[in-house]
Coordinates of C-alpha atoms in Angstrom, one line a residue:
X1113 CA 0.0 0.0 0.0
X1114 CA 1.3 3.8 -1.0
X1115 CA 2.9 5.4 2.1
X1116 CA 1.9 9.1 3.4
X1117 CA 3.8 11.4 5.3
X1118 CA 2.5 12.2 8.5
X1119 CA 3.5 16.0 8.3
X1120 CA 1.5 16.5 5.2
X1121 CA -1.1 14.9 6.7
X1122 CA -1.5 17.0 9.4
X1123 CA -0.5 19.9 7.5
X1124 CA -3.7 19.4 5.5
X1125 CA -5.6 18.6 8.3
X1126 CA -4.6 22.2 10.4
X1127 CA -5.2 24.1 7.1
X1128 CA -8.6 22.3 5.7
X1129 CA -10.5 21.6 9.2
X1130 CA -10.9 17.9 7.6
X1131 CA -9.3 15.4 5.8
X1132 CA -8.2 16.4 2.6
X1133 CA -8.6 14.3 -0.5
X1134 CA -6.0 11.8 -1.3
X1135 CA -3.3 12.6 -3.9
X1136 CA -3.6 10.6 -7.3
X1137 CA -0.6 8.4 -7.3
X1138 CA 2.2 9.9 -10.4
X1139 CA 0.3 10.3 -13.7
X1140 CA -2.9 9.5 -12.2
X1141 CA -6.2 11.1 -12.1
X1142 CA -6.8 13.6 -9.5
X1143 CA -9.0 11.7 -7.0
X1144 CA -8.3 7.8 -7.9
X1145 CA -7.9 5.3 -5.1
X1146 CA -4.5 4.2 -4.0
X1147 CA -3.6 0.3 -5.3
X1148 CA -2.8 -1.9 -1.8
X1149 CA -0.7 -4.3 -4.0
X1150 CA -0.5 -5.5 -7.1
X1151 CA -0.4 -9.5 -6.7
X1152 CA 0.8 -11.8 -10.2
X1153 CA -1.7 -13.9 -11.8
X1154 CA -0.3 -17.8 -11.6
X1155 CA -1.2 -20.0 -14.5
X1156 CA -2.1 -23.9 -14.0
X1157 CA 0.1 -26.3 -13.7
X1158 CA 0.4 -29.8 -14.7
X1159 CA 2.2 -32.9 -13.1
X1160 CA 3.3 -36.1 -14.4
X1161 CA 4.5 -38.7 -12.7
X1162 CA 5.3 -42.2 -14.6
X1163 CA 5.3 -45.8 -12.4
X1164 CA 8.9 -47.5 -11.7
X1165 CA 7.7 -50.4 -14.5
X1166 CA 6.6 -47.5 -17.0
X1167 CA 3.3 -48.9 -16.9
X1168 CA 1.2 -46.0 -15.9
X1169 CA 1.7 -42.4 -16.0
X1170 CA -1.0 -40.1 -13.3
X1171 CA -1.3 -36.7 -13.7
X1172 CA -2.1 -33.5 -11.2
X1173 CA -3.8 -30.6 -12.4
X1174 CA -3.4 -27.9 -10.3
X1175 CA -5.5 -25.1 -10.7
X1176 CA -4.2 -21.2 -11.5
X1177 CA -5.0 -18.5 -9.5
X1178 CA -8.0 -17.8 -11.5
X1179 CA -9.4 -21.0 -10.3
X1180 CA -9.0 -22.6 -14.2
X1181 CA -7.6 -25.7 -14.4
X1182 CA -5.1 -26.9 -17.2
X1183 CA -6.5 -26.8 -20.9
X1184 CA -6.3 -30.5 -22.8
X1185 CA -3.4 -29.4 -25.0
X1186 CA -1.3 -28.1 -22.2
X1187 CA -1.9 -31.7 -20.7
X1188 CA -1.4 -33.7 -23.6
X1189 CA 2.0 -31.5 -23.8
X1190 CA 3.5 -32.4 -20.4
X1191 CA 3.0 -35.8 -20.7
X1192 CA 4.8 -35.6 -24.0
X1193 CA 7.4 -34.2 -22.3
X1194 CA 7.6 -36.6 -19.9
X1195 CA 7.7 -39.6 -22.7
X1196 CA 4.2 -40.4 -22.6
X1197 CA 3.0 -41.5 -25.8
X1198 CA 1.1 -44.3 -25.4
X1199 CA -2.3 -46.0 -23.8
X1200 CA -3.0 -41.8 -23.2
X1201 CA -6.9 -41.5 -21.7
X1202 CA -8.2 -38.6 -23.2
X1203 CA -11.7 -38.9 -22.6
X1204 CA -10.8 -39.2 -18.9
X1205 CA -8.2 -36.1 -19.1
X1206 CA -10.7 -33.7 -21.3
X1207 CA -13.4 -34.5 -18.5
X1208 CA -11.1 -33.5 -15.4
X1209 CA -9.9 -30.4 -17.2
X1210 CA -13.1 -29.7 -17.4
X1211 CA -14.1 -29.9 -13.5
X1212 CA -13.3 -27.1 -10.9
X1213 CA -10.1 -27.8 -8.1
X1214 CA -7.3 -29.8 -8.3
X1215 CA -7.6 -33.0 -9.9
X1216 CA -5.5 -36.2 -9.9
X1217 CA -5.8 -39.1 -12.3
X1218 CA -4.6 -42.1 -14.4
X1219 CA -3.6 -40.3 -17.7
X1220 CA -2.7 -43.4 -19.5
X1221 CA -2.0 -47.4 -18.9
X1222 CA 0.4 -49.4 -20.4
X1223 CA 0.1 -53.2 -21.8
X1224 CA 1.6 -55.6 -19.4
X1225 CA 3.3 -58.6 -21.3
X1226 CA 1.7 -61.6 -21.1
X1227 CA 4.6 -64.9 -20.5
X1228 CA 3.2 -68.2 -22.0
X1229 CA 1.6 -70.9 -21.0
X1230 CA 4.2 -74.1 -20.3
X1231 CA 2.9 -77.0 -22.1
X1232 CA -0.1 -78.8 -20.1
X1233 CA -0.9 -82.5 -19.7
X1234 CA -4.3 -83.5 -19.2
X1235 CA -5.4 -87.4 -17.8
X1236 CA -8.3 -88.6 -19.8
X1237 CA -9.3 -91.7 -17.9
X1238 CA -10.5 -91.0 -14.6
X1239 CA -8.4 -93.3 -12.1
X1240 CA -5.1 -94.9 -12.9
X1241 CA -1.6 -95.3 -11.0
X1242 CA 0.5 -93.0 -10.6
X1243 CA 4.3 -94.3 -10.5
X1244 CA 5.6 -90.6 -9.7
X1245 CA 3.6 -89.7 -5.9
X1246 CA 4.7 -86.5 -4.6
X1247 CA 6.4 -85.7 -2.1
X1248 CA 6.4 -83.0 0.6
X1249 CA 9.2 -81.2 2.0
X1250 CA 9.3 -83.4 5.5
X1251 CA 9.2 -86.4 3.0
X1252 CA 6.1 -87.1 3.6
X1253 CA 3.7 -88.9 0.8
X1254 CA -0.4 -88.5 -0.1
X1255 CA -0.7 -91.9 0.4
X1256 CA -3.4 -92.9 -1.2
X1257 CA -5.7 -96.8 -1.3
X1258 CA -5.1 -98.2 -4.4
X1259 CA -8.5 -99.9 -4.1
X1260 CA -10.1 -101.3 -7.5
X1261 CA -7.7 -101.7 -10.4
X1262 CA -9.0 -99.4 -13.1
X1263 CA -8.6 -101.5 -17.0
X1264 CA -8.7 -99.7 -20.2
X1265 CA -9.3 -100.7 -23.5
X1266 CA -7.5 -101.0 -26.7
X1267 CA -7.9 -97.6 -28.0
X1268 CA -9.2 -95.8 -25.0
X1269 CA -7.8 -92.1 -24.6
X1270 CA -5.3 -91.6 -22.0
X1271 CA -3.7 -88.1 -21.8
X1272 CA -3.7 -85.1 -24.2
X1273 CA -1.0 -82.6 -24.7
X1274 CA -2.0 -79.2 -24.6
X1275 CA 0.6 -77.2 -26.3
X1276 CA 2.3 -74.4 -24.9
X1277 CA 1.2 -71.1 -26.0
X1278 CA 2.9 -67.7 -27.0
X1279 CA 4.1 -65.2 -25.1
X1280 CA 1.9 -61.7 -25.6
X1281 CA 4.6 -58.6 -25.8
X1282 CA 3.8 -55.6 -23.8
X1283 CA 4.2 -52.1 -24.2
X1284 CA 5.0 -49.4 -21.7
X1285 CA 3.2 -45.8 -21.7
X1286 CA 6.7 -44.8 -23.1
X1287 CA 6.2 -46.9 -26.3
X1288 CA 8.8 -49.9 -24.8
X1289 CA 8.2 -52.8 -25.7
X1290 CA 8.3 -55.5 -23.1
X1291 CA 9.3 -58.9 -23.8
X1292 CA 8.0 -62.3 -22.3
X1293 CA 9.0 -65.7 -22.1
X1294 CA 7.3 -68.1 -24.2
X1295 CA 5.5 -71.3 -22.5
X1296 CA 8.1 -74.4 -21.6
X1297 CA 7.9 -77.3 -24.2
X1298 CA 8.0 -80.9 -23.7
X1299 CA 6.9 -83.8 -25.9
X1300 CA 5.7 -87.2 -25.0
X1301 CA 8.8 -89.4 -24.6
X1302 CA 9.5 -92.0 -26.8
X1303 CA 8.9 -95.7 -26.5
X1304 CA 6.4 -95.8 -24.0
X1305 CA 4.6 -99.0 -23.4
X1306 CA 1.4 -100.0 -24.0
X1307 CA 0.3 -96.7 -25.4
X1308 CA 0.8 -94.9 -29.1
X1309 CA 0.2 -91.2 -30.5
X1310 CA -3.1 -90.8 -32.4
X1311 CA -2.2 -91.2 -35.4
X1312 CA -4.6 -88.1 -36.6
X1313 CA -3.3 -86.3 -33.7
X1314 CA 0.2 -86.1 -32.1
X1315 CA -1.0 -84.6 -29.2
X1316 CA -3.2 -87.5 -28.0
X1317 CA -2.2 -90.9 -26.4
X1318 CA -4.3 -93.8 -26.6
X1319 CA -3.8 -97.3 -25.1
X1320 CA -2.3 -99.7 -27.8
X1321 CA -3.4 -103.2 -25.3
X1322 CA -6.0 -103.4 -22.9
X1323 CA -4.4 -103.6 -19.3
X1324 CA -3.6 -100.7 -16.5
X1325 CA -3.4 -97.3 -16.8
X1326 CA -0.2 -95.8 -15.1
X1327 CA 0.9 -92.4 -15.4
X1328 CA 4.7 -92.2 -15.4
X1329 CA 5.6 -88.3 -15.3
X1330 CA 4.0 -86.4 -18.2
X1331 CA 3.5 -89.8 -20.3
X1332 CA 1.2 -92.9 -19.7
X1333 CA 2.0 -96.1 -20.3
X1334 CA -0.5 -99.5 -20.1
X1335 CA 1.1 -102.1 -17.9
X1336 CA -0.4 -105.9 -18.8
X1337 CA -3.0 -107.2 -16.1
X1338 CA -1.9 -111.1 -14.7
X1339 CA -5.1 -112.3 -13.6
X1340 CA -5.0 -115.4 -10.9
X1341 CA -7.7 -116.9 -8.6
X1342 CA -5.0 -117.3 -5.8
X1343 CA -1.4 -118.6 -5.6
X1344 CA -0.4 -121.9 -4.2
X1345 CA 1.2 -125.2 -5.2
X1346 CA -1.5 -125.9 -8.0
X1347 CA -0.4 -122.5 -9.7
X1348 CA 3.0 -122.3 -8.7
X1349 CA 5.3 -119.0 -8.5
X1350 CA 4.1 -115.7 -10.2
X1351 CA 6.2 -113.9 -12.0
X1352 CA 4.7 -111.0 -14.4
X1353 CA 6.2 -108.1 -16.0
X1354 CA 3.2 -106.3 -15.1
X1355 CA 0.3 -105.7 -12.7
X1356 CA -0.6 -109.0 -11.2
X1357 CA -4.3 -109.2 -9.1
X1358 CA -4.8 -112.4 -7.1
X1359 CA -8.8 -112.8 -6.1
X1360 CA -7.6 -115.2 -3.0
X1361 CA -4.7 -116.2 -0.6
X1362 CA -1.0 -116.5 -1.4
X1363 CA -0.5 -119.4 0.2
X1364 CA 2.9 -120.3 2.4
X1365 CA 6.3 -120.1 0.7
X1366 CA 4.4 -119.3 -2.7
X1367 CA 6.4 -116.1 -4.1
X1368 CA 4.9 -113.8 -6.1
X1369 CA 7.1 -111.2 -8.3
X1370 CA 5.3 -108.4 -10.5
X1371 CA 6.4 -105.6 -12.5
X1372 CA 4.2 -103.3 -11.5
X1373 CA 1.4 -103.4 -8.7
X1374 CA 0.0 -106.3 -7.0
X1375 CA -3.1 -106.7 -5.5
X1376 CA -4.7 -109.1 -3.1
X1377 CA -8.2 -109.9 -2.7
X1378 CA -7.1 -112.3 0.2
X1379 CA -4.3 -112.9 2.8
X1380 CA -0.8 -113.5 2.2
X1381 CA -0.3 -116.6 5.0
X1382 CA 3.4 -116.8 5.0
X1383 CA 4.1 -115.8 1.2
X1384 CA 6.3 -113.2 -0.2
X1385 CA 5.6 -110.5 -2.8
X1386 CA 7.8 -107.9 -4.2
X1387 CA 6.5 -105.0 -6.8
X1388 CA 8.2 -102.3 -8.7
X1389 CA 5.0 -100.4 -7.8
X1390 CA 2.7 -101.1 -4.7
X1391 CA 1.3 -103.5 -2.9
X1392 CA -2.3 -103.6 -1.8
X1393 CA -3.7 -106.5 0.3
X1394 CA -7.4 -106.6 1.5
X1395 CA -6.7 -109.2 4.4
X1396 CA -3.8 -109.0 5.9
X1397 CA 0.2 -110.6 6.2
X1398 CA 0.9 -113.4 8.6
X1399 CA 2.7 -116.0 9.4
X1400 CA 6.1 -114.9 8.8
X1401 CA 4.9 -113.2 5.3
X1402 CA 6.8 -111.0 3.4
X1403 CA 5.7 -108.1 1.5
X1404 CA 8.6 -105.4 -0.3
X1405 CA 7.7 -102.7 -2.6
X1406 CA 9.1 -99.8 -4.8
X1407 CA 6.0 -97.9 -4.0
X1408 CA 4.0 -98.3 -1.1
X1409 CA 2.4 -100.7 0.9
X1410 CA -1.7 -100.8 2.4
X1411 CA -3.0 -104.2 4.0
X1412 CA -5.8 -104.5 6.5
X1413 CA -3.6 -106.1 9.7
X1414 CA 0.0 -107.6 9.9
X1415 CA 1.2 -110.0 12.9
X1416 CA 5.0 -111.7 12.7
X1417 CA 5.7 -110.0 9.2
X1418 CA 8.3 -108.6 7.2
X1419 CA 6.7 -105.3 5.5
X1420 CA 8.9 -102.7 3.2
X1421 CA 8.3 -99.8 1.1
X1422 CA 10.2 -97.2 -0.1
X1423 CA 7.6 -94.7 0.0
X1424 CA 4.9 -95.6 2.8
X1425 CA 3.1 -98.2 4.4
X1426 CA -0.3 -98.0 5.8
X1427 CA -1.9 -100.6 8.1
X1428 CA -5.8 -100.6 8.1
X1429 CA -5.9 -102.4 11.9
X1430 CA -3.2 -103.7 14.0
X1431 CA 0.7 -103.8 13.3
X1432 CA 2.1 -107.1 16.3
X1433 CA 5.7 -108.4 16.4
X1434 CA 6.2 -107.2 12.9
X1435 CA 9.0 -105.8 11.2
X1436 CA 8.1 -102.6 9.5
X1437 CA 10.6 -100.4 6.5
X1438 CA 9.1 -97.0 5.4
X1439 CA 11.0 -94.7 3.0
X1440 CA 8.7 -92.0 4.1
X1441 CA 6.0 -92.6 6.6
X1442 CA 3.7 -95.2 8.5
X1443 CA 0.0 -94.7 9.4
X1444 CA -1.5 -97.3 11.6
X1445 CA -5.4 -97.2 12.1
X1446 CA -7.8 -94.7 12.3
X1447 CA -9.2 -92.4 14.7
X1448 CA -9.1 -94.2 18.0
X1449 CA -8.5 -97.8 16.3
X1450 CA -5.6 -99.4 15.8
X1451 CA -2.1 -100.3 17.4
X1452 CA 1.6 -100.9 17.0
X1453 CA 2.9 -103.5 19.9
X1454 CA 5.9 -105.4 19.6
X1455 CA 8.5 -105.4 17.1
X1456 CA 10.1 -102.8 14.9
X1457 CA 8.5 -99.9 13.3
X1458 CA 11.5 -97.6 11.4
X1459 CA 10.1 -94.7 9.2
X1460 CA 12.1 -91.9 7.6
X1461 CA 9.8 -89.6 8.3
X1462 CA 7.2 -90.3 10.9
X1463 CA 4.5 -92.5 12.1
X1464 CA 1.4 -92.0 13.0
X1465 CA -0.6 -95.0 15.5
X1466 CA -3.4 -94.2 18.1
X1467 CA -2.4 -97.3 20.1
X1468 CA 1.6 -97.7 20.6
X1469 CA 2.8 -100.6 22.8
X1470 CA 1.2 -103.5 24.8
X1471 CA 1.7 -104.4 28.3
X1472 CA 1.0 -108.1 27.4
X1473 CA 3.5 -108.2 24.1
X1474 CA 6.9 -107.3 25.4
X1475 CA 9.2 -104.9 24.0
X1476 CA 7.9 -102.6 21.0
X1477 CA 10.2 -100.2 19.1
X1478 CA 9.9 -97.7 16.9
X1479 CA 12.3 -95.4 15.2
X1480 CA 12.1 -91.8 12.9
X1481 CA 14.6 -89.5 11.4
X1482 CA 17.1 -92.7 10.6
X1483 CA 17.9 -93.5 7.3
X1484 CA 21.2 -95.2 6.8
X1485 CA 22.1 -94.9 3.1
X1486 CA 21.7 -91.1 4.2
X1487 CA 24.3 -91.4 6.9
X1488 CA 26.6 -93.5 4.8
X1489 CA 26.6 -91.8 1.4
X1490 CA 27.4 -88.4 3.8
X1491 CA 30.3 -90.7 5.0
X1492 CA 31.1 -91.7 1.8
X1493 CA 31.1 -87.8 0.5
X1494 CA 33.2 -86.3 3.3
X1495 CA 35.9 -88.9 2.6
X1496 CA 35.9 -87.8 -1.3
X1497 CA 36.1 -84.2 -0.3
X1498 CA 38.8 -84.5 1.6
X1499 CA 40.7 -86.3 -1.4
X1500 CA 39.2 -84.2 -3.9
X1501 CA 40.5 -81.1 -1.4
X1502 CA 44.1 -83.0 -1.3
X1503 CA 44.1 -82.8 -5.3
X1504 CA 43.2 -79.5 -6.0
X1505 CA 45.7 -78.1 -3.5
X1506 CA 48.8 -80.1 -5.0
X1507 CA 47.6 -79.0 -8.4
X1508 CA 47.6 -75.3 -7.2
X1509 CA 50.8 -75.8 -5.6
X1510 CA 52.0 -77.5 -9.2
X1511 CA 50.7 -74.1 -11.1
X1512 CA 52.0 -71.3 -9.0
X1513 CA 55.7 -73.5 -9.3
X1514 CA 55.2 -73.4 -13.4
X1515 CA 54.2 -69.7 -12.9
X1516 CA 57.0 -68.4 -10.5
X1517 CA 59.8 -70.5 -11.9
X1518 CA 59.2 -71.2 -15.5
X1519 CA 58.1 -74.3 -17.6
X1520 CA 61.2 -75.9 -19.2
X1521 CA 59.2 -78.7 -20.2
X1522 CA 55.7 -77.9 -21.0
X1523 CA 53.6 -79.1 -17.9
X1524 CA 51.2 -75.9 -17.6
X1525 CA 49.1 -77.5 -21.0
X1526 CA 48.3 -80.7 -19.3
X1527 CA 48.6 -79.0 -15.4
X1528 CA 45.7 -76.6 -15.8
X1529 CA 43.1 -78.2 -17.4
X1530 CA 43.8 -81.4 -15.0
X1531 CA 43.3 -77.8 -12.3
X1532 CA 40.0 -77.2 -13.9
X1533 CA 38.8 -80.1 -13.7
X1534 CA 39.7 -80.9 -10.1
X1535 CA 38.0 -77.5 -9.1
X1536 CA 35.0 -78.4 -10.9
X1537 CA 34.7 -82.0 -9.2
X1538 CA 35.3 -80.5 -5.9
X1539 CA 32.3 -77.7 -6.8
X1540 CA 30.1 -80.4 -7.4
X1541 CA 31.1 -82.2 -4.4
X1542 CA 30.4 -79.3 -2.1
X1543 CA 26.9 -79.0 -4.1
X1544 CA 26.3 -82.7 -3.0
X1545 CA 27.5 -81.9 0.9
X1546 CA 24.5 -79.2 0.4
X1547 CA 21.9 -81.1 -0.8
X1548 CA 22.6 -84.0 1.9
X1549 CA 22.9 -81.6 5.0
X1550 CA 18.9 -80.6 4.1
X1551 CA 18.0 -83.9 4.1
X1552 CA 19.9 -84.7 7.2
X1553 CA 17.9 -81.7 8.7
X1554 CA 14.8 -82.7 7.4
X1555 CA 15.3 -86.0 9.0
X1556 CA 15.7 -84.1 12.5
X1557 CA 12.1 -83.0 11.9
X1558 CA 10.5 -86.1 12.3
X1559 CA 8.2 -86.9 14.8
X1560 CA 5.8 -89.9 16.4
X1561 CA 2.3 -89.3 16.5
X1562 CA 0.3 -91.1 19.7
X1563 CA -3.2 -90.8 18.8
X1564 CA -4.6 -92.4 22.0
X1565 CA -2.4 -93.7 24.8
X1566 CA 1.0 -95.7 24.5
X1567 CA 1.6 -97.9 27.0
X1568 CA 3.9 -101.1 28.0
X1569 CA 7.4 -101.3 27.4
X1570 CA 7.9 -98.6 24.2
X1571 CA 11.6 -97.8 22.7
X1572 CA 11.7 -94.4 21.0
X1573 CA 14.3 -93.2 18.9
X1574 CA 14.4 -90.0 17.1
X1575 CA 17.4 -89.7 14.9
X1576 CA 20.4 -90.7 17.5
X1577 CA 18.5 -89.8 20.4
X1578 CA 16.3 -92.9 22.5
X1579 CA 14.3 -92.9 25.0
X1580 CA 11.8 -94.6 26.9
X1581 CA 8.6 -92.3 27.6
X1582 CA 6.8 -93.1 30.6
X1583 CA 2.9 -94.5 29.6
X1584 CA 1.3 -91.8 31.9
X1585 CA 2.0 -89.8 28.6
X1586 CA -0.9 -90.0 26.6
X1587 CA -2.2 -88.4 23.0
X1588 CA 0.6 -86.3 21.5
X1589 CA 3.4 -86.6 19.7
X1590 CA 7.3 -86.5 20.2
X1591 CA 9.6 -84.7 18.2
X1592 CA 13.4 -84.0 18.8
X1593 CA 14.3 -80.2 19.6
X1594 CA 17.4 -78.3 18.5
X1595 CA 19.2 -79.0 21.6
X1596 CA 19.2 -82.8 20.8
X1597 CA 16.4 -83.6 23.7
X1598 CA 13.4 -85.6 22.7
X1599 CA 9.8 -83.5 23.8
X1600 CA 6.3 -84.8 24.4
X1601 CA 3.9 -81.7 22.8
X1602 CA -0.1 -82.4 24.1
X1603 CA -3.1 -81.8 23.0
X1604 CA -2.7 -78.5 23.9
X1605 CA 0.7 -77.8 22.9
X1606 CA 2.4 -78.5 26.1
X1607 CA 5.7 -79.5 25.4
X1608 CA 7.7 -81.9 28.2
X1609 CA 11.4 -83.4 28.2
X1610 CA 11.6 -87.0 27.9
X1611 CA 14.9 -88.4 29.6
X1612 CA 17.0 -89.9 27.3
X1613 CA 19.4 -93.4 27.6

């Protein structure tokens, strides 16, 4: 605001008896008002911001002093200047530009790539076997009833092959293209058995003999069905490059040998049976029997048997004075039904009973966590690496010599790549140590799942660690904690030491 002197002011007061009018400002009209201050006019602006992945681009229009926002142009400008040139909204920007404040919105979107789809493989029939179960991290298998065996005919579809697809290419609001990977690729292997590729179509499989389905990775293949009323004197010895079913008994010291699954509609009293796949036995395995499989093993009850399985074994009733081998687990019972007493019960990674031990059977003993081809390939390793660490360090020693006091006859040619070569075998080596020190510490999560009670005279080892849990511990299970000591965890998550021997 324009300043006035106080002594003119009350000059013109004194001489006037009132207030005089005010002085025009320089080169203004006699009697025109005094300006406070004169305040610049500021014009809208317009901000762009584009996402880290170049994406999406918002913009913020910020409205001038006279209220206007940004015109369109001006918009369409600064995201130009920014590098927008692509996926730009303009219906949405010409409406905002047209409301009243400051506005903030997605100006324009970019086109996200699109990777392919890997190549698909879809099972036509709806039950079959499946050679290739999986398994969890704690080794631990769906283990599921192989129940009826499921035939197909010559002909039948088995398993389609949906191609992989393309990948889409994107495009970000810059005009970048982005690039995707296409789908993995993978064929049906060759010289499967029991199946052939549609002739009309290579991406179908169809059963070339009527026998079992069996799926074998991403392939199938149609194992041939041995079909017997039961096996004793009168039919002798079985042995079938196949799946064998037998509608009765196996009858003492008959032997039965398959190629793929066998399944028992009766007991086996004192025989033995061994499959490349499982074993399946309605009744159950007495008298000394022997069952051993490359898959699993599910029979009703055992009593003074021999029963192995790589993968898992699951007994229906009552495991007594058996001998029991799981690669992965064993599940005795279910619910409240069902007991382990006497023998030996030695699982990889666990087992599961509701009844553990006897008072009236003697001594029953199980084990988890223990797996001795583990613990002797480990042995077996850390001798190599220390050999393998011997060789590498003499051929180091061999190269720096050559290096620091010449080569007079030409060793370094054949000296390094025998270096390499070393390093690279030692590399590997370590690699191995790494992959067995997980599954040793996978082992050390096993545990020993009481469902009900346990009771009598029970021997429980976990790992290297045994001990013998008193029977006032009931439902829970027992696990070994990372200071070596075997626990007892409740119901309720209550977790007490068990003295170890």
């Amino acid at each position: 605001m324009a300043e006035v002197d106080d002594q003119d002011t009350n000059r013109t007061l004194g001489n006037a008896g009132s207030p005089p009018a005010a002085e025009p400002p320089a080169g203004g009209a006699p009697g025109a008002a005094v300006p406070e201050e004169v305040v610049a006019a500021t014009p809208p602006r317009v901000e762009v911001e584009v996402a880290a992945d170049g994406l999406s681009a918002r913009v913020r229009l910020i409205p001038g002093s006279d209220a206007a926002l940004p015109a369109l142009p001006e918009v369409m400008a600064a995201l130009a200047a920014a590098g927008v040139v692509s996926g730009i909204d303009e219906a949405a920007l010409r409406d905002a530009c047209q409301r009243s404040g400051e506005q903030e919105l997605l100006a324009a979107q970019g086109v996200p790539a699109k990777p392919g789809e890997d190549v698909r493989f879809d099972v036509l029939i709806e039950d079959h076997r499946d050679r290739s179960p999986q398994v969890d991290e704690l080794g631990l298998v769906d283990f599921r009833e192989l129940g009826e065996v499921p035939i197909v005919d010559t002909g039948q579809a088995l398993m389609r092959r949906v191609p992989p697809t393309r990948a889409e290419a994107g495009l970000t609001v810059r005009g970048e293209p982005l690039d995707a990977p296409a789908g993995r690729d993978e064929r049906f292997p060759p010289a499967l058995q029991g199946v052939a590729i549609d002739s009309a179509d290579a991406n179908l499989l169809r059963a070339a003999r009527k026998g079992l389905p069996v799926r074998v990775g991403n392939a199938m293949t149609v194992e041939p069905l041995f079909r017997i009323p039961r096996v004793d004197m009168a039919s002798g010895n079985i042995h079938f490059d196949g799946t064998v079913q037998i509608d009765g008994d196996v009858m003492p010291g008959m032997k039965v040998q398959a190629g793929g699954d066998v399944l028992v509609r009766g007991t086996v009293d004192g025989g033995d049976i061994e499959a490349a796949g499982d074993i399946h036995i309605t009744g159950g395995a007495i008298a000394h029997a022997r069952l051993q499989a490359q898959g699993s093993v599910s029979v009703r009850f055992v009593e003074s048997a021999v029963v192995a399985a790589v993968l898992a074994i699951q007994v229906e009733d009552t495991a007594l004075h058996s001998e029991l081998a799981a690669g992965a687990q064993i599940t005795i019972g279910k619910g409240s039904r069902g007991r382990l007493a006497g023998g030996l019960a030695s699982a990889r990674a666990g087992i599961t009973v509701p009844h553990l031990g006897s008072a009236s059977v003697g001594s029953t003993r199980v084990r988890v966590g223990h797996d001795p081809s583990l613990e002797q390939r480990r042995t077996e390793l850390l001798a190599r690496l220390n050999t393998e660490r011997e060789q590498v360090h003499k051929l180091e020693q061999l190269v720096q010599h050559l290096v620091h006091h010449g080569d007079p006859k030409g060793l370094m040619g054949r000296v390094q790549p025998a270096f390499a070569q070393a390093q690279q075998a030692l590399a590997g080596s370590l690699q191995e140590k790494i992959d067995l020190d997980q599954q040793v510490q996978a082992l050390r999560r096993a545990t020993v799942v009481v469902g009900v009670r346990l009771e009598g005279d029970v021997e429980l080892a976990i790992c290297h660690r045994i001990c013998r849990p008193d029977e006032a511990l009931r439902a829970g299970s027992f696990s070994l904690r990372e200071d070596d000591h075997i626990v007892h965890t409740d119901a309720h998550g209550l977790a007490v030491p068990v003295l170890s021997l």
